[in-house]
Amino acid sequence: MKRFIFIISILIMISACEAPLDYSRIDSKECIFVETLIGNTPAAVITAEVVIPMHSEDYDKCKRDVSVYGTIGGRPIKFIDQDQYSQGGMFTHEIHPGEKIEITAWAEGIDKVHAETTVPEEIRLKSCRMTSRDEDFITFEIVYEEDQEDEGFYGIKFKDIRISEAPGIILSESYDMVISGSLFGDILIWDRHRARKEGNTVTFRTSVDVRSGGKDSYDVTLYRLSPETFHYLRGLYIKTTNFPSTGMGTPAFTYSNIIGGTGIAGSFWATDTTMKLEK
Amino acid sequence: MLLISQILTAQTTLKDQLMAVHEAFGVNFVYDSSLDLEQIAGHAGNDVLSSGHSRYSDHSGYSRHSRPDRESLHECLDALLCGTGIDWEIRKRYVVLTGKGKKSGYAILIKSQVDTLEESRITAHASDMERRSSTGLKRIDSRDIDKGFSFMSSPDLIKTIQSLPGVASGTELLSGLYVHGGDGSDNLFLLDGVPIYQAGHMGGLFSSFNPDIVKQVDFYKSGFPARYGGRLSSVIDSRSSTGDMYEYHGTMSIGLIDGRVQLEGPLVQGKTSFNLALRRSWLDAVTLPAFSIINAGKENQRHDFRYAFQDFNAVVSHRFSEDNILELKAYYGKDNLRIDYMVRDYNSDIERMSHQSSDMDIRWGNFLTTLVWKKRLAEDLEMNSALYHTRGTSGLDIITSSKGWDDPVVGTYEEDYTSLTATSAAKADFTYKGNSDLLLDFGASYQFHEFAPERKFANTSWRYDGSKSQTGNSESSYQNGHEAAMYADGFLRMTDWFSVHAGLRYVLFGVKDKVRHRLEPRVSTRFDIGGNGRLDLSYTEMNQFSHQISTSYLDLPTEFWMPSTQRLAPMFSRQIAAEYSHRFPFGMDMKLGGWYKTMDNLTEQWNSYSYIPPVTNWDQSVITGKGRSYGLESEVEYTGKKLSLAAYYTLSWSERRFEELWYEWYPDKNDNRHKINLMCSYRFSDRFDVYAGWNFHSGNRVTVVSYKDDRYGTIIYRFGSPNNMRLPDYHRLDIGLNFRRTTRKGNQSIWNLSVYNAYCRMNAMFAQMQIFTDSDRSVSYGLVPIIPSFSYTLKF
């Protein structure tokens, strides 16, 4: 029996519980990555690149030219200082709510990719006010209108300051998502489940950590996001949290609407306003 | 009488004749293991052996039964054993046989003695099932469960089912059942016909089904009869044993983690019986004193860990007559986990104390009770009606408190979470047996469902000046639902080689703001091919009106159930399946099948970054999508006198499509392409048998970064589709040894020694990709090493 226990102990000790994984196990082949968020701003950027699988070391393939063709409401996108068929880049544009944006990209030897998004309407804002604040946290409320059958996606960005979530003040705030490092900078996003809807009036109330920036008023940008933009930002948020990344959570880490490739082609409508402390 | 005479005429060995006596008189035999019953020719003639017989079966399979008188048994044994050199002695329901030579121990003739009436009922029922069964049915009885591997001392029903083809087991050790591409929350667990909401103890390590009281289980993965509904992917219909009407006996077992006691017997001889089974883990009996010792003498430190699970089954059965039976059944199961710690530190320089503590209490469990009335209404019409109540509950309490040396306040955070899922129901099932070519099942049920999750928290701060501030909130949901169903299910043999089994189930489900109704066709056909082969084809539709709201695959007690609502449609599946089975003459059975299944309105949690799903607006916090699964499955089984072999293989695909996650189909987490299970048991003697099982499946899937590029001189990582990487293949070997001893009184003691994962393969349970400034690496983590365990069981 002693020998048996000894052998088992040795077996347990020598068995490593952490093992490197072979990247060839990942289902991927080289494809085109496209990233663009187009809104009611004067200019936008489309990035289009060839990406290679994780197991590949052939980085030269990433340097291949990618051609991009896009339309907004049927009007071709004209890239600045480039032909209409280009590797993407910056372009000026004019967009209107409800217009369809279509983007196609291709490169030699790689499947063509395609994406679509529809420009959302502007947020129908009724009020945007701060209800309380202390040194670190502010609590605010945004009231807007939405059609009964509509289920919009929204975001708020504080200009010139960084924000983070303030969990634990209100239970439902534990579901807040502040995404850092996105194309928007620090943006807090929400959807139907976080806001209270009564008739056509929607109220979103939450708190954020403004990092010792306690002021009585803030310049903010409110966004109405296309579903693609929201899903993409949400994917960025979730993949940075630890719990699901272990593989035991639901597989909600990624989002892409680039058919045949990966990335995002999304749209938004931004509205600038000032949030003031209600006294 | 004629039947037994015919049986005995054919018996050539003493063992066969003893078996016939067992059949006739309901007694078992304990014999000196030096006796060779196979070699000794019996002496008895039909006239003697038939004398005490008093049992026969009618054409419908219902048996008539009365106990044999003791004098007839005496006469029979005298005649049978006269001149063989074997002495015999009747001890209650056992007959002890002893030889003249040296005794090396005792053996028991019938390994698993069951009440003969019950056995005949099972036999009759099995015969019906055999005729009616379609694709995807596996019947597992208590002997099959006992023959399986005993992890941590006791065989487990769910782990037995996990080994079957077409079933993915998910995370290692847990009780996940992902049947034909299902998502784990779509299995209908029935205990005595009553749904059970939490089918696992210890996070799924043990199932809620106590093996001591489980009599048989019907596991369906396709070809569902119309009497079942409410879940998409499988039905696990477990039945408890009723108690022995004439004798008291039971089982006691103690293992590495838990202990079990089961006792059954008559309350009124021949009329009323009971069967009780209690199981409790005793890990806390070790950790409680251990932590007391660890904490002793430490004023500024306290640690405590306690975990316990327990369950209790009770069956009381009363026979008004052979055709009129009333049964009261109950189950109570509970898990409790408590983790506490406290650390204080005194800083003498500033003369202040820091403090940190956390108390966490998690509990979850089930309670169910049912009153069943079985009555034969006419010669060809049987009724089985029941009233029942079932509830699953869970709760989580956390209190954390902290204060640094310099903090001016002491902060306390308290969180309470509870959930309740309950169903009260009435149902009546009828079976009409027109003739051997026509069987008709029909019935109706009404269920009242309640769903009530609740979450509260409070943040409290105390300042040195005595002032206190508190913030808190609570959210709760209460939903109820009404579910009414009726069904009809008919079996018709059209020709000698072709049968049709067709059913229809109508379901009406209503919640506050929405009433839905569905019609679910269930059709199967059977072609008998040659003498021993048959081909079954089936088509079934299923709806599921309850959704498990969860954020992980870990069976956490923070998960809860909620009904379909105005916004959230019921889940729906369609499945076609085909199965060819062949019975070979030398004890070998073979099955080869395939399926294609589609699923709609599957849910994924939108807010997977919280361990507690949203209690309010929960139906808006999930996204819905589709699933599909297809594959081939095969079984080969051989059962000999000493050797039993089983080999299962599955080739399958399981995919998901959630538009809000990815634009095309992607693999499901449990998309295990290949699955192989090989099992072997060998009985060296009546005192020693061994079991070995090898389990293999392609790895589960996880999501990691898919792509990279360095167009601008720095490597940038990009994500691709969900579940884009397959973990390494999973395999392990389990070994079990049983040392058995039978005493002269017929008691049987069993020492079981089991080794889980015998070659200690650290199978990857999850994976993570780590990205550094100038490099990256992906690693998998395995947590389950070799686990030896033992148990001692006494059957008396």
Short mmCIF file of C-alpha atoms in Angstrom, two decimals, chain A residues 15-197:
data_model
loop_
_atom_site.label_atom_id
_atom_site.label_comp_id
_atom_site.label_asym_id
_atom_site.label_seq_id
_atom_site.Cartn_x
_atom_site.Cartn_y
_atom_site.Cartn_z
CA SER A 15 2.06 15.81 -14.16
CA ALA A 16 2.07 19.41 -15.27
CA CYS A 17 -1.33 21.07 -15.32
CA GLU A 18 -0.33 23.75 -17.81
CA ALA A 19 0.63 22.91 -21.37
CA PRO A 20 1.40 25.06 -24.41
CA LEU A 21 -1.09 24.85 -27.22
CA ASP A 22 -0.28 24.39 -30.84
CA TYR A 23 -1.56 27.36 -32.88
CA SER A 24 -2.32 25.10 -35.79
CA ARG A 25 -5.36 24.02 -33.79
CA ILE A 26 -6.96 27.38 -34.52
CA ASP A 27 -9.44 27.39 -37.40
CA SER A 28 -8.11 30.22 -39.51
CA LYS A 29 -6.61 30.93 -42.89
CA GLU A 30 -5.29 34.18 -44.26
CA CYS A 31 -8.04 36.67 -44.92
CA ILE A 32 -8.79 40.36 -45.11
CA PHE A 33 -9.37 42.42 -42.01
CA VAL A 34 -11.49 45.55 -42.44
CA GLU A 35 -12.16 48.12 -39.76
CA THR A 36 -14.23 51.24 -40.18
CA LEU A 37 -16.75 53.17 -38.14
CA ILE A 38 -18.50 55.75 -40.28
CA GLY A 39 -20.62 58.46 -38.72
CA ASN A 40 -21.80 62.02 -39.17
CA THR A 41 -18.26 63.33 -38.87
CA PRO A 42 -16.52 65.15 -41.71
CA ALA A 43 -14.10 62.32 -42.42
CA ALA A 44 -13.63 58.64 -41.74
CA VAL A 45 -11.01 55.95 -42.25
CA ILE A 46 -11.24 52.47 -43.67
CA THR A 47 -8.45 50.13 -42.72
CA ALA A 48 -8.02 47.01 -44.84
CA GLU A 49 -5.19 44.55 -44.32
CA VAL A 50 -4.27 40.97 -44.96
CA VAL A 51 -4.05 39.02 -41.72
CA ILE A 52 -2.37 35.64 -41.40
CA PRO A 53 -3.20 32.70 -39.13
CA MET A 54 -1.55 32.57 -35.73
CA HIS A 55 0.56 29.58 -36.65
CA SER A 56 2.06 31.32 -39.71
CA GLU A 57 5.33 33.24 -39.62
CA ASP A 58 5.06 34.47 -43.18
CA TYR A 59 4.59 38.15 -42.37
CA ASP A 60 5.37 39.19 -45.95
CA LYS A 61 1.86 38.10 -46.83
CA CYS A 62 0.54 40.91 -44.62
CA LYS A 63 2.19 43.45 -46.89
CA ARG A 64 0.08 42.57 -49.90
CA ASP A 65 -2.03 45.34 -51.37
CA VAL A 66 -5.70 45.31 -50.54
CA SER A 67 -8.19 47.02 -52.80
CA VAL A 68 -11.27 48.62 -51.29
CA TYR A 69 -14.42 49.83 -52.92
CA GLY A 70 -17.23 51.40 -50.94
CA THR A 71 -20.48 53.25 -51.38
CA ILE A 72 -22.62 55.35 -49.06
CA GLY A 73 -26.22 55.55 -50.21
CA GLY A 74 -25.02 54.31 -53.58
CA ARG A 75 -22.42 57.11 -53.88
CA PRO A 76 -18.84 55.84 -54.27
CA ILE A 77 -16.37 56.60 -51.51
CA LYS A 78 -13.47 58.78 -52.73
CA PHE A 79 -10.33 58.27 -50.71
CA ILE A 80 -8.19 61.35 -50.21
CA ASP A 81 -5.25 61.50 -52.64
CA GLN A 82 -6.01 58.03 -53.95
CA ASP A 83 -8.03 56.33 -56.62
CA GLN A 84 -11.37 54.87 -55.79
CA TYR A 85 -9.73 51.45 -55.77
CA SER A 86 -7.22 51.82 -53.00
CA GLN A 87 -5.90 50.24 -49.81
CA GLY A 88 -8.43 52.16 -47.87
CA GLY A 89 -7.49 55.25 -45.98
CA MET A 90 -9.19 58.50 -45.09
CA PHE A 91 -12.15 59.91 -46.98
CA THR A 92 -14.61 62.73 -46.59
CA HIS A 93 -18.26 62.03 -46.85
CA GLU A 94 -21.75 63.09 -46.17
CA ILE A 95 -24.20 60.64 -44.72
CA HIS A 96 -27.89 60.61 -43.88
CA PRO A 97 -29.86 58.40 -41.49
CA GLY A 98 -31.12 55.24 -43.11
CA GLU A 99 -28.50 55.20 -45.83
CA LYS A 100 -26.81 51.91 -46.55
CA ILE A 101 -23.01 51.75 -46.50
CA GLU A 102 -21.42 48.91 -48.48
CA ILE A 103 -17.75 48.01 -48.51
CA THR A 104 -15.94 45.41 -50.58
CA ALA A 105 -12.25 44.55 -50.31
CA TRP A 106 -10.03 42.10 -52.12
CA ALA A 107 -6.42 41.10 -52.52
CA GLU A 108 -4.52 38.75 -54.76
CA GLY A 109 -5.08 35.15 -53.86
CA ILE A 110 -7.58 35.89 -51.10
CA ASP A 111 -11.35 35.65 -51.05
CA LYS A 112 -13.20 38.93 -51.56
CA VAL A 113 -14.89 40.29 -48.43
CA HIS A 114 -18.05 42.31 -48.16
CA ALA A 115 -19.86 44.24 -45.43
CA GLU A 116 -22.94 46.38 -44.98
CA THR A 117 -24.26 48.73 -42.34
CA THR A 118 -27.13 51.17 -42.18
CA VAL A 119 -26.64 54.65 -40.75
CA PRO A 120 -28.73 55.00 -37.56
CA GLU A 121 -30.92 57.98 -36.77
CA GLU A 122 -29.84 60.70 -34.40
CA ILE A 123 -30.70 60.18 -30.75
CA ARG A 124 -33.97 62.02 -30.00
CA LEU A 125 -32.65 63.58 -26.83
CA LYS A 126 -35.01 65.04 -24.24
CA SER A 127 -32.54 65.66 -21.42
CA CYS A 128 -29.02 64.83 -20.31
CA ARG A 129 -28.27 65.78 -16.71
CA MET A 130 -26.02 64.91 -13.81
CA THR A 131 -28.06 64.04 -10.73
CA SER A 132 -25.23 63.81 -8.18
CA ARG A 133 -21.50 63.82 -7.88
CA ASP A 134 -18.70 63.42 -5.37
CA GLU A 135 -14.94 63.45 -5.79
CA ASP A 136 -14.77 60.40 -7.99
CA PHE A 137 -18.21 59.43 -9.13
CA ILE A 138 -20.98 61.10 -11.00
CA THR A 139 -24.48 59.82 -11.48
CA PHE A 140 -26.33 60.95 -14.53
CA GLU A 141 -29.54 60.40 -16.44
CA ILE A 142 -30.23 60.54 -20.15
CA VAL A 143 -33.82 60.69 -21.36
CA TYR A 144 -34.64 60.20 -25.01
CA GLU A 145 -37.42 59.06 -27.26
CA GLU A 146 -37.58 55.88 -29.23
CA ASP A 147 -40.38 54.31 -31.27
CA GLN A 148 -42.22 51.55 -29.49
CA GLU A 149 -40.88 48.77 -31.70
CA ASP A 150 -37.38 50.27 -31.92
CA GLU A 151 -34.51 48.75 -29.95
CA GLY A 152 -31.63 51.14 -30.27
CA PHE A 153 -28.00 50.94 -29.25
CA TYR A 154 -26.36 53.95 -27.62
CA GLY A 155 -23.11 55.26 -26.23
CA ILE A 156 -21.71 58.25 -24.36
CA LYS A 157 -18.20 59.68 -24.42
CA PHE A 158 -16.89 62.31 -22.03
CA LYS A 159 -14.67 64.75 -23.82
CA ASP A 160 -11.17 65.29 -22.51
CA ILE A 161 -11.44 62.91 -19.54
CA ARG A 162 -11.12 59.20 -19.06
CA ILE A 163 -13.90 57.28 -17.38
CA SER A 164 -14.41 53.81 -16.02
CA GLU A 165 -17.29 51.83 -14.60
CA ALA A 166 -18.47 52.41 -11.06
CA PRO A 167 -19.87 49.01 -10.17
CA GLY A 168 -21.76 48.37 -7.01
CA ILE A 169 -23.74 51.57 -6.66
CA ILE A 170 -26.77 50.30 -8.50
CA LEU A 171 -27.21 46.60 -9.14
CA SER A 172 -27.94 46.94 -12.79
CA GLU A 173 -24.72 48.90 -13.20
CA SER A 174 -22.79 45.69 -12.82
CA TYR A 175 -23.76 45.15 -16.43
CA ASP A 176 -22.31 48.48 -17.62
CA MET A 177 -19.67 48.39 -20.30
CA VAL A 178 -16.99 51.04 -20.66
CA ILE A 179 -14.73 50.20 -23.57
CA SER A 180 -11.27 51.66 -23.55
CA GLY A 181 -8.96 51.83 -26.50
CA SER A 182 -11.61 51.55 -29.16
CA LEU A 183 -11.84 53.88 -32.16
CA PHE A 184 -14.07 56.01 -29.95
CA GLY A 185 -11.69 56.25 -27.01
CA ASP A 186 -13.43 55.56 -23.65
CA ILE A 187 -17.06 54.98 -24.46
CA LEU A 188 -19.87 53.70 -22.25
CA ILE A 189 -22.40 51.74 -24.27
CA TRP A 190 -25.83 50.41 -23.49
CA ASP A 191 -28.72 48.71 -25.17
CA ARG A 192 -32.35 47.86 -24.58
CA HIS A 193 -31.82 45.81 -21.45
CA ARG A 194 -30.08 48.54 -19.45
CA ALA A 195 -32.55 51.33 -20.11
CA ARG A 196 -36.09 51.75 -18.80
CA LYS A 197 -38.67 52.27 -21.50
#
